[in-house]
PDB file of C-alpha atoms in Angstrom:
ATOM      1  CA  MET A   1      -0.126  -0.164  -0.061  1.00  0.00           C
ATOM      2  CA  ILE A   2       2.772   2.351   1.147  1.00  0.00           C
ATOM      3  CA  GLU A   3       4.600   1.470  -2.227  1.00  0.00           C
ATOM      4  CA  ASN A   4       2.057   3.265  -4.562  1.00  0.00           C
ATOM      5  CA  MET A   5       2.058   6.717  -2.266  1.00  0.00           C
ATOM      6  CA  ALA A   6       4.035   9.832  -3.716  1.00  0.00           C
ATOM      7  CA  LEU A   7       7.372  10.586  -1.928  1.00  0.00           C
ATOM      8  CA  THR A   8       7.697  13.937  -0.854  1.00  0.00           C
ATOM      9  CA  GLU A   9      10.689  15.957  -2.813  1.00  0.00           C
ATOM     10  CA  SER A  10      12.859  15.924   0.198  1.00  0.00           C
ATOM     11  CA  THR A  11      12.563  12.048   0.475  1.00  0.00           C
ATOM     12  CA  TYR A  12      13.133  11.657  -3.322  1.00  0.00           C
ATOM     13  CA  TYR A  13      16.256  14.020  -3.155  1.00  0.00           C
ATOM     14  CA  ILE A  14      17.655  12.402  -0.051  1.00  0.00           C
ATOM     15  CA  LEU A  15      17.580   8.931  -1.606  1.00  0.00           C
ATOM     16  CA  LEU A  16      18.752  10.146  -4.986  1.00  0.00           C
ATOM     17  CA  SER A  17      21.960  11.888  -2.961  1.00  0.00           C
ATOM     18  CA  LEU A  18      22.359   8.120  -1.265  1.00  0.00           C
ATOM     19  CA  VAL A  19      23.262   6.217  -4.050  1.00  0.00           C
ATOM     20  CA  SER A  20      27.100   6.557  -2.779  1.00  0.00           C
ATOM     21  CA  PRO A  21      27.537   6.944   0.909  1.00  0.00           C
ATOM     22  CA  GLN A  22      27.233  10.650   1.977  1.00  0.00           C
ATOM     23  CA  HIS A  23      26.951  12.179   5.257  1.00  0.00           C
ATOM     24  CA  GLY A  24      24.401  14.686   6.405  1.00  0.00           C
ATOM     25  CA  TYR A  25      26.262  17.746   5.246  1.00  0.00           C
ATOM     26  CA  GLY A  26      26.810  16.014   1.859  1.00  0.00           C
ATOM     27  CA  ILE A  27      23.498  14.982   1.623  1.00  0.00           C
ATOM     28  CA  MET A  28      22.239  18.777   1.540  1.00  0.00           C
ATOM     29  CA  GLN A  29      24.641  19.770  -0.891  1.00  0.00           C
ATOM     30  CA  GLN A  30      24.109  17.238  -3.218  1.00  0.00           C
ATOM     31  CA  ALA A  31      20.130  17.643  -3.137  1.00  0.00           C
ATOM     32  CA  GLU A  32      20.699  21.393  -3.684  1.00  0.00           C
ATOM     33  CA  ALA A  33      23.316  20.550  -6.503  1.00  0.00           C
ATOM     34  CA  LEU A  34      21.019  18.427  -8.223  1.00  0.00           C
ATOM     35  CA  SER A  35      18.110  20.542  -8.210  1.00  0.00           C
ATOM     36  CA  ASN A  36      20.261  23.483  -9.582  1.00  0.00           C
ATOM     37  CA  GLY A  37      19.369  25.234  -6.126  1.00  0.00           C
ATOM     38  CA  ARG A  38      16.187  24.696  -5.908  1.00  0.00           C
ATOM     39  CA  VAL A  39      16.109  22.380  -3.041  1.00  0.00           C
ATOM     40  CA  ARG A  40      17.351  23.283  -0.042  1.00  0.00           C
ATOM     41  CA  LEU A  41      17.039  20.585   3.037  1.00  0.00           C
ATOM     42  CA  ALA A  42      17.075  22.220   6.425  1.00  0.00           C
ATOM     43  CA  ALA A  43      19.162  20.110   8.752  1.00  0.00           C
ATOM     44  CA  GLY A  44      15.918  19.683  11.113  1.00  0.00           C
ATOM     45  CA  THR A  45      13.906  18.513   8.561  1.00  0.00           C
ATOM     46  CA  LEU A  46      16.548  16.140   7.200  1.00  0.00           C
ATOM     47  CA  TYR A  47      17.526  14.758  10.607  1.00  0.00           C
ATOM     48  CA  GLY A  48      13.923  13.806  11.368  1.00  0.00           C
ATOM     49  CA  ALA A  49      13.918  11.934   7.574  1.00  0.00           C
ATOM     50  CA  LEU A  50      16.932  10.024   7.950  1.00  0.00           C
ATOM     51  CA  SER A  51      15.574   8.168  10.935  1.00  0.00           C
ATOM     52  CA  ALA A  52      12.301   7.436   9.142  1.00  0.00           C
ATOM     53  CA  MET A  53      14.140   6.153   6.220  1.00  0.00           C
ATOM     54  CA  VAL A  54      16.461   4.054   8.346  1.00  0.00           C
ATOM     55  CA  ASP A  55      13.600   2.657  10.085  1.00  0.00           C
ATOM     56  CA  LYS A  56      11.790   1.875   6.771  1.00  0.00           C
ATOM     57  CA  GLY A  57      14.901   0.245   5.565  1.00  0.00           C
ATOM     58  CA  TRP A  58      15.368   2.383   2.559  1.00  0.00           C
ATOM     59  CA  ILE A  59      18.839   3.580   3.606  1.00  0.00           C
ATOM     60  CA  ARG A  60      21.348   2.190   5.788  1.00  0.00           C
ATOM     61  CA  GLN A  61      23.781   3.551   8.462  1.00  0.00           C
ATOM     62  CA  LEU A  62      27.179   2.626   7.734  1.00  0.00           C
ATOM     63  CA  PRO A  63      29.820   2.183  10.830  1.00  0.00           C
ATOM     64  CA  VAL A  64      31.372   5.200  12.058  1.00  0.00           C
ATOM     65  CA  GLU A  65      34.805   5.289  11.170  1.00  0.00           C
ATOM     66  CA  GLU A  66      37.303   6.194  14.044  1.00  0.00           C
ATOM     67  CA  GLY A  67      37.842   9.404  14.893  1.00  0.00           C
ATOM     68  CA  SER A  68      34.924  10.652  13.095  1.00  0.00           C
ATOM     69  CA  ARG A  69      31.666  11.616  14.667  1.00  0.00           C
ATOM     70  CA  LYS A  70      30.355  11.948  11.389  1.00  0.00           C
ATOM     71  CA  LYS A  71      27.514   9.656  10.295  1.00  0.00           C
ATOM     72  CA  GLU A  72      27.227   8.134   6.811  1.00  0.00           C
ATOM     73  CA  TYR A  73      24.255   6.903   4.982  1.00  0.00           C
ATOM     74  CA  GLN A  74      23.511   4.958   1.841  1.00  0.00           C
ATOM     75  CA  LEU A  75      20.829   3.885  -0.106  1.00  0.00           C
ATOM     76  CA  THR A  76      19.662  -0.137   0.371  1.00  0.00           C
ATOM     77  CA  GLU A  77      18.198  -2.336  -2.454  1.00  0.00           C
ATOM     78  CA  LYS A  78      15.067  -1.643  -0.935  1.00  0.00           C
ATOM     79  CA  GLY A  79      15.405   1.986  -1.442  1.00  0.00           C
ATOM     80  CA  ARG A  80      16.920   1.715  -4.785  1.00  0.00           C
ATOM     81  CA  SER A  81      13.467  -0.149  -5.723  1.00  0.00           C
ATOM     82  CA  VAL A  82      11.318   2.627  -4.067  1.00  0.00           C
ATOM     83  CA  LEU A  83      13.143   5.400  -5.728  1.00  0.00           C
ATOM     84  CA  GLY A  84      12.963   3.240  -9.505  1.00  0.00           C
ATOM     85  CA  ASN A  85       8.909   3.338  -8.351  1.00  0.00           C
ATOM     86  CA  GLU A  86       8.918   6.881  -7.952  1.00  0.00           C
ATOM     87  CA  VAL A  87      10.771   7.648 -10.846  1.00  0.00           C
ATOM     88  CA  ALA A  88       7.890   5.498 -12.994  1.00  0.00           C
ATOM     89  CA  ARG A  89       5.353   7.302 -11.093  1.00  0.00           C
ATOM     90  CA  LEU A  90       6.456  11.079 -12.131  1.00  0.00           C
ATOM     91  CA  ARG A  91       7.361  10.248 -15.605  1.00  0.00           C
ATOM     92  CA  GLU A  92       3.435   9.244 -15.913  1.00  0.00           C
ATOM     93  CA  LEU A  93       2.780  12.537 -14.431  1.00  0.00           C
ATOM     94  CA  ALA A  94       4.915  14.443 -16.531  1.00  0.00           C
ATOM     95  CA  ASP A  95       3.551  12.530 -19.587  1.00  0.00           C
ATOM     96  CA  ASN A  96      -0.016  12.840 -18.827  1.00  0.00           C
ATOM     97  CA  GLY A  97       0.669  16.681 -18.158  1.00  0.00           C
ATOM     98  CA  GLU A  98       2.396  17.335 -21.596  1.00  0.00           C
ATOM     99  CA  ARG A  99       0.161  15.328 -23.626  1.00  0.00           C
ATOM    100  CA  ILE A 100      -3.031  16.562 -22.237  1.00  0.00           C
ATOM    101  CA  LEU A 101      -1.514  20.473 -22.101  1.00  0.00           C
ATOM    102  CA  GLY A 102      -0.242  20.044 -25.808  1.00  0.00           C
ATOM    103  CA  MET A 103      -3.927  18.750 -26.818  1.00  0.00           C
ATOM    104  CA  ALA A 104      -5.265  21.742 -25.486  1.00  0.00           C
ATOM    105  CA  GLN A 105      -2.985  23.836 -27.285  1.00  0.00           C
ATOM    106  CA  GLU A 106      -3.732  22.471 -30.598  1.00  0.00           C
ATOM    107  CA  GLU A 107      -7.546  23.366 -30.437  1.00  0.00           C
TER     108      GLU A 107
ATOM    109  CA  MET B   1      36.012  42.366  20.593  1.00  0.00           C
ATOM    110  CA  GLY B   2      34.617  40.689  23.795  1.00  0.00           C
ATOM    111  CA  GLU B   3      32.168  43.302  24.458  1.00  0.00           C
ATOM    112  CA  ARG B   4      28.802  41.481  25.947  1.00  0.00           C
ATOM    113  CA  LYS B   5      25.417  42.128  27.296  1.00  0.00           C
ATOM    114  CA  THR B   6      22.507  40.741  28.712  1.00  0.00           C
ATOM    115  CA  VAL B   7      18.857  41.689  27.943  1.00  0.00           C
ATOM    116  CA  ARG B   8      15.815  40.243  30.069  1.00  0.00           C
ATOM    117  CA  LYS B   9      12.912  39.725  28.014  1.00  0.00           C
ATOM    118  CA  TRP B  10       9.466  37.564  27.827  1.00  0.00           C
ATOM    119  CA  PHE B  11       7.886  35.529  25.478  1.00  0.00           C
ATOM    120  CA  TRP B  12       5.111  33.433  25.508  1.00  0.00           C
ATOM    121  CA  VAL B  13       5.758  29.805  24.145  1.00  0.00           C
ATOM    122  CA  TRP B  14       3.316  30.274  21.234  1.00  0.00           C
ATOM    123  CA  ASP B  15       5.284  33.443  20.043  1.00  0.00           C
ATOM    124  CA  PHE B  16       8.617  31.440  19.701  1.00  0.00           C
ATOM    125  CA  ASP B  17       8.501  32.901  15.876  1.00  0.00           C
ATOM    126  CA  LYS B  18       8.436  36.537  17.562  1.00  0.00           C
ATOM    127  CA  GLU B  19      11.270  35.473  19.504  1.00  0.00           C
ATOM    128  CA  GLU B  20      13.275  34.165  17.021  1.00  0.00           C
ATOM    129  CA  ARG B  21      12.955  37.377  14.716  1.00  0.00           C
ATOM    130  CA  TRP B  22      13.720  39.250  17.723  1.00  0.00           C
ATOM    131  CA  LEU B  23      17.195  37.350  18.004  1.00  0.00           C
ATOM    132  CA  ASN B  24      17.652  38.092  14.305  1.00  0.00           C
ATOM    133  CA  GLU B  25      17.105  41.828  14.656  1.00  0.00           C
ATOM    134  CA  MET B  26      19.821  42.055  17.320  1.00  0.00           C
ATOM    135  CA  ALA B  27      22.107  40.111  15.166  1.00  0.00           C
ATOM    136  CA  LEU B  28      21.531  42.524  12.518  1.00  0.00           C
ATOM    137  CA  GLN B  29      22.589  45.298  15.262  1.00  0.00           C
ATOM    138  CA  GLY B  30      25.682  43.464  15.844  1.00  0.00           C
ATOM    139  CA  TRP B  31      24.550  41.627  19.018  1.00  0.00           C
ATOM    140  CA  VAL B  32      24.699  37.862  18.634  1.00  0.00           C
ATOM    141  CA  LEU B  33      23.175  35.352  21.028  1.00  0.00           C
ATOM    142  CA  ASP B  34      25.951  33.737  23.243  1.00  0.00           C
ATOM    143  CA  GLY B  35      23.446  31.895  26.031  1.00  0.00           C
ATOM    144  CA  VAL B  36      20.147  31.658  27.343  1.00  0.00           C
ATOM    145  CA  GLY B  37      18.497  31.317  30.418  1.00  0.00           C
ATOM    146  CA  PHE B  38      15.418  32.268  32.190  1.00  0.00           C
ATOM    147  CA  CYS B  39      13.917  35.243  30.196  1.00  0.00           C
ATOM    148  CA  THR B  40      17.872  36.175  29.800  1.00  0.00           C
ATOM    149  CA  TYR B  41      19.509  36.659  26.733  1.00  0.00           C
ATOM    150  CA  HIS B  42      23.543  36.870  26.562  1.00  0.00           C
ATOM    151  CA  PHE B  43      24.870  38.405  23.400  1.00  0.00           C
ATOM    152  CA  LYS B  44      28.047  39.068  22.512  1.00  0.00           C
ATOM    153  CA  LYS B  45      29.353  41.839  20.015  1.00  0.00           C
ATOM    154  CA  CYS B  46      29.660  40.405  16.131  1.00  0.00           C
ATOM    155  CA  GLU B  47      29.739  42.180  12.859  1.00  0.00           C
ATOM    156  CA  PRO B  48      26.306  43.727  11.835  1.00  0.00           C
ATOM    157  CA  GLY B  49      24.662  40.836  10.062  1.00  0.00           C
ATOM    158  CA  GLU B  50      27.049  38.176  10.688  1.00  0.00           C
ATOM    159  CA  TYR B  51      24.895  35.711  12.102  1.00  0.00           C
ATOM    160  CA  ALA B  52      21.415  33.770  11.508  1.00  0.00           C
ATOM    161  CA  VAL B  53      19.822  32.400  14.666  1.00  0.00           C
ATOM    162  CA  ARG B  54      17.334  29.852  14.649  1.00  0.00           C
ATOM    163  CA  LEU B  55      15.244  28.172  17.982  1.00  0.00           C
ATOM    164  CA  GLU B  56      13.445  25.263  18.282  1.00  0.00           C
ATOM    165  CA  MET B  57      11.375  22.789  21.018  1.00  0.00           C
ATOM    166  CA  ARG B  58      13.094  19.622  20.816  1.00  0.00           C
ATOM    167  CA  PRO B  59      13.347  16.776  23.934  1.00  0.00           C
ATOM    168  CA  HIS B  60      17.067  16.467  24.874  1.00  0.00           C
ATOM    169  CA  ASP B  61      19.225  14.462  22.054  1.00  0.00           C
ATOM    170  CA  GLU B  62      22.979  14.952  21.780  1.00  0.00           C
ATOM    171  CA  SER B  63      23.091  13.416  18.309  1.00  0.00           C
ATOM    172  CA  TYR B  64      20.948  16.033  16.857  1.00  0.00           C
ATOM    173  CA  ILE B  65      23.296  18.709  17.988  1.00  0.00           C
ATOM    174  CA  ALA B  66      26.316  16.830  16.746  1.00  0.00           C
ATOM    175  CA  PHE B  67      24.240  16.703  13.157  1.00  0.00           C
ATOM    176  CA  MET B  68      23.370  20.366  13.595  1.00  0.00           C
ATOM    177  CA  GLU B  69      27.142  21.220  14.149  1.00  0.00           C
ATOM    178  CA  GLU B  70      28.408  18.973  11.259  1.00  0.00           C
ATOM    179  CA  THR B  71      26.250  21.389   8.969  1.00  0.00           C
ATOM    180  CA  GLY B  72      27.908  24.038  10.241  1.00  0.00           C
ATOM    181  CA  ALA B  73      25.665  25.731  12.953  1.00  0.00           C
ATOM    182  CA  GLU B  74      26.989  26.468  16.309  1.00  0.00           C
ATOM    183  CA  PHE B  75      24.973  25.407  19.602  1.00  0.00           C
ATOM    184  CA  VAL B  76      24.667  28.369  21.597  1.00  0.00           C
ATOM    185  CA  GLY B  77      22.614  27.190  24.488  1.00  0.00           C
ATOM    186  CA  ARG B  78      19.527  25.287  25.967  1.00  0.00           C
ATOM    187  CA  PHE B  79      16.569  26.597  28.166  1.00  0.00           C
ATOM    188  CA  THR B  80      14.423  23.751  29.255  1.00  0.00           C
ATOM    189  CA  MET B  81      13.055  22.001  25.732  1.00  0.00           C
ATOM    190  CA  TRP B  82      14.107  24.948  23.710  1.00  0.00           C
ATOM    191  CA  ILE B  83      17.686  24.893  21.908  1.00  0.00           C
ATOM    192  CA  TYR B  84      19.275  27.582  20.221  1.00  0.00           C
ATOM    193  CA  PHE B  85      21.329  27.819  17.243  1.00  0.00           C
ATOM    194  CA  ARG B  86      23.552  30.236  15.059  1.00  0.00           C
ATOM    195  CA  LYS B  87      25.156  30.183  11.779  1.00  0.00           C
ATOM    196  CA  ARG B  88      27.529  32.563  10.078  1.00  0.00           C
ATOM    197  CA  VAL B  89      25.516  33.936   6.957  1.00  0.00           C
ATOM    198  CA  GLU B  90      28.295  33.897   4.813  1.00  0.00           C
ATOM    199  CA  ASP B  91      28.021  30.025   5.265  1.00  0.00           C
ATOM    200  CA  GLY B  92      24.701  29.734   3.550  1.00  0.00           C
ATOM    201  CA  ALA B  93      21.124  29.693   4.397  1.00  0.00           C
ATOM    202  CA  PHE B  94      20.235  28.161   7.601  1.00  0.00           C
ATOM    203  CA  ASP B  95      16.677  27.138   8.521  1.00  0.00           C
ATOM    204  CA  LEU B  96      16.064  24.221  10.569  1.00  0.00           C
ATOM    205  CA  TYR B  97      12.789  23.260   8.694  1.00  0.00           C
ATOM    206  CA  SER B  98      12.307  23.096   5.039  1.00  0.00           C
ATOM    207  CA  ASP B  99       8.937  21.326   4.564  1.00  0.00           C
ATOM    208  CA  ILE B 100       5.660  21.488   5.885  1.00  0.00           C
ATOM    209  CA  ASP B 101       5.412  18.494   7.378  1.00  0.00           C
ATOM    210  CA  SER B 102       8.518  18.710   9.698  1.00  0.00           C
ATOM    211  CA  LYS B 103       7.178  22.409  10.638  1.00  0.00           C
ATOM    212  CA  ILE B 104       3.801  20.490  11.854  1.00  0.00           C
ATOM    213  CA  ALA B 105       5.692  17.789  13.712  1.00  0.00           C
ATOM    214  CA  HIS B 106       7.611  20.947  15.714  1.00  0.00           C
ATOM    215  CA  LEU B 107       4.430  22.654  16.568  1.00  0.00           C
ATOM    216  CA  ASP B 108       2.893  19.049  17.523  1.00  0.00           C
ATOM    217  CA  ARG B 109       5.761  18.617  19.907  1.00  0.00           C
ATOM    218  CA  ILE B 110       5.108  22.099  21.443  1.00  0.00           C
ATOM    219  CA  GLY B 111       1.567  21.589  21.914  1.00  0.00           C
ATOM    220  CA  ARG B 112       1.903  18.293  23.507  1.00  0.00           C
ATOM    221  CA  VAL B 113       4.165  19.730  25.963  1.00  0.00           C
ATOM    222  CA  LEU B 114       1.452  22.552  26.981  1.00  0.00           C
ATOM    223  CA  ALA B 115      -1.172  20.133  27.100  1.00  0.00           C
ATOM    224  CA  VAL B 116       0.761  17.746  29.802  1.00  0.00           C
ATOM    225  CA  ILE B 117       1.599  21.014  32.035  1.00  0.00           C
ATOM    226  CA  GLY B 118      -1.831  22.666  31.353  1.00  0.00           C
ATOM    227  CA  GLY B 119      -3.316  19.065  32.678  1.00  0.00           C
ATOM    228  CA  LEU B 120      -1.076  18.910  35.473  1.00  0.00           C
ATOM    229  CA  ASN B 121      -2.112  22.367  36.417  1.00  0.00           C
ATOM    230  CA  LEU B 122      -5.971  21.565  35.993  1.00  0.00           C
ATOM    231  CA  LEU B 123      -5.427  18.149  38.401  1.00  0.00           C
ATOM    232  CA  CYS B 124      -3.511  20.754  40.956  1.00  0.00           C
ATOM    233  CA  ALA B 125      -6.228  23.335  40.877  1.00  0.00           C
ATOM    234  CA  PHE B 126      -9.104  20.607  41.416  1.00  0.00           C
ATOM    235  CA  MET B 127      -7.178  18.959  44.413  1.00  0.00           C
ATOM    236  CA  ASN B 128      -6.302  22.340  45.866  1.00  0.00           C
ATOM    237  CA  SER B 129      -9.960  23.366  45.706  1.00  0.00           C
ATOM    238  CA  VAL B 130     -10.716  20.474  47.604  1.00  0.00           C
ATOM    239  CA  GLY B 131      -8.212  20.843  50.357  1.00  0.00           C
ATOM    240  CA  VAL B 132      -6.950  23.852  52.139  1.00  0.00           C
ATOM    241  CA  GLY B 133      -4.775  26.152  49.831  1.00  0.00           C
ATOM    242  CA  THR B 134      -7.309  27.608  47.935  1.00  0.00           C
ATOM    243  CA  TRP B 135      -5.155  30.383  46.628  1.00  0.00           C
ATOM    244  CA  VAL B 136      -2.744  27.629  45.077  1.00  0.00           C
ATOM    245  CA  GLY B 137      -5.665  26.244  43.346  1.00  0.00           C
ATOM    246  CA  VAL B 138      -6.442  29.813  41.982  1.00  0.00           C
ATOM    247  CA  LEU B 139      -2.986  30.087  40.850  1.00  0.00           C
ATOM    248  CA  ASN B 140      -3.423  26.478  38.988  1.00  0.00           C
ATOM    249  CA  THR B 141      -6.411  27.612  37.343  1.00  0.00           C
ATOM    250  CA  ILE B 142      -4.715  30.764  36.023  1.00  0.00           C
ATOM    251  CA  CYS B 143      -1.780  28.766  34.740  1.00  0.00           C
ATOM    252  CA  ALA B 144      -3.754  26.058  33.084  1.00  0.00           C
ATOM    253  CA  THR B 145      -5.831  28.727  31.713  1.00  0.00           C
ATOM    254  CA  VAL B 146      -3.038  30.348  29.886  1.00  0.00           C
ATOM    255  CA  LEU B 147      -1.870  27.233  28.890  1.00  0.00           C
ATOM    256  CA  MET B 148      -4.599  26.473  27.212  1.00  0.00           C
ATOM    257  CA  TYR B 149      -5.082  29.445  25.652  1.00  0.00           C
ATOM    258  CA  GLY B 150      -1.484  29.018  24.320  1.00  0.00           C
ATOM    259  CA  LEU B 151      -2.314  25.343  23.128  1.00  0.00           C
ATOM    260  CA  GLY B 152      -5.414  27.221  21.077  1.00  0.00           C
ATOM    261  CA  ARG B 153      -2.707  29.578  19.408  1.00  0.00           C
ATOM    262  CA  ILE B 154      -0.277  26.824  18.528  1.00  0.00           C
ATOM    263  CA  HIS B 155      -3.286  24.740  17.078  1.00  0.00           C
ATOM    264  CA  GLY B 156      -4.325  27.786  15.035  1.00  0.00           C
ATOM    265  CA  LYS B 157      -0.563  28.073  13.510  1.00  0.00           C
ATOM    266  CA  LYS B 158      -0.708  24.229  12.563  1.00  0.00           C
ATOM    267  CA  GLU B 159      -4.400  24.846  11.036  1.00  0.00           C
ATOM    268  CA  SER B 160      -2.970  26.855   8.706  1.00  0.00           C
ATOM    269  CA  LEU B 161      -0.078  24.947   7.701  1.00  0.00           C
ATOM    270  CA  GLN B 162      -2.260  21.970   7.412  1.00  0.00           C
ATOM    271  CA  GLN B 163      -4.737  23.762   4.896  1.00  0.00           C
ATOM    272  CA  ALA B 164      -1.326  24.416   2.903  1.00  0.00           C
ATOM    273  CA  ARG B 165      -0.469  21.078   2.985  1.00  0.00           C
ATOM    274  CA  GLN B 166      -3.556  19.953   1.528  1.00  0.00           C
ATOM    275  CA  LEU B 167      -2.113  21.616  -1.727  1.00  0.00           C
ATOM    276  CA  TYR B 168       1.752  21.755  -1.125  1.00  0.00           C
ATOM    277  CA  GLU B 169       4.407  19.675   0.276  1.00  0.00           C
TER     278      GLU B 169
END
C-alpha cells in the first residue's frame, strides 16, 4: 500500500543523494546541486527524514569511522526499488501533463 | 571584541517565531546570541548581519546537536526544552525546517508539552480546591487557562500549515 504513495520532494532527493555514501551535510549539498539550487534541505527536516528512512530500511547507516563523529548513510536495495517506482510515477505525471496540455494547445 | 551584554525579555511559548525574529534583529544590529536562561538572553558583539539565529523545541538529543554542528551551525544554548543555534550568514542559508510536515511535527511537540503541563495544573487546581490551599488552586487555574490559550494559538498555526499541506508539500 505504502509502495503506491508519492514520496515528498525531500525524500526523493535524499534517496537520490544516497546512491553513494554520504553524510548529512553532503546530502544537503548534493540535493541542492542536483536541483540547481532549488531544493534546500534544512538540517532539522533532514535529521527526521533520515531516521524515518533507516526505520523503513530504505537507507542504512554505515559504521562510523574511528576518530570521526560524522554518520554516513547509503541507499539499500529496498530504497533503490522505492526510488525506481517513484521515477516511473513521476514520468507518468509528466507525460500526462505534457500530453493533455499539448492537446489543449492544438485546439 | 569581547563586548557583551545581557537583556531580560519575556516571550510566550506560542510566540517562538517572534522571539526568533527579535534575536535576528539583534544580530543585524551587531549583537549575536551567546547564551540563554529564564527570560535572559546573553549577547556578544559581532559584525552586523554576521549571524542568523534559529530556535526550536526538541527533547534532549545529543546526536541532533552533533548533526547540526556537522552542517556548520553552532549550538548556543538550551533553556528547558528550547535549543538555540547560530550560523554565519556567509556559510549559507540557515533554516531548521524546509517542509510543511516537519513544521507541523514541531508544533505538535510544543502542543503536547503545553497539554501535559496544562493538564497537570488543572489536576492540581482541582486537588487544591478540595483541600486548604485555595489561593494555590486559583494560581493553578490561572496557569492552566494560560496554557490552554497557548495550546489554542499553537493549534491555529498548525491549522494554517495543514491547509497549505492539502495543496503543497
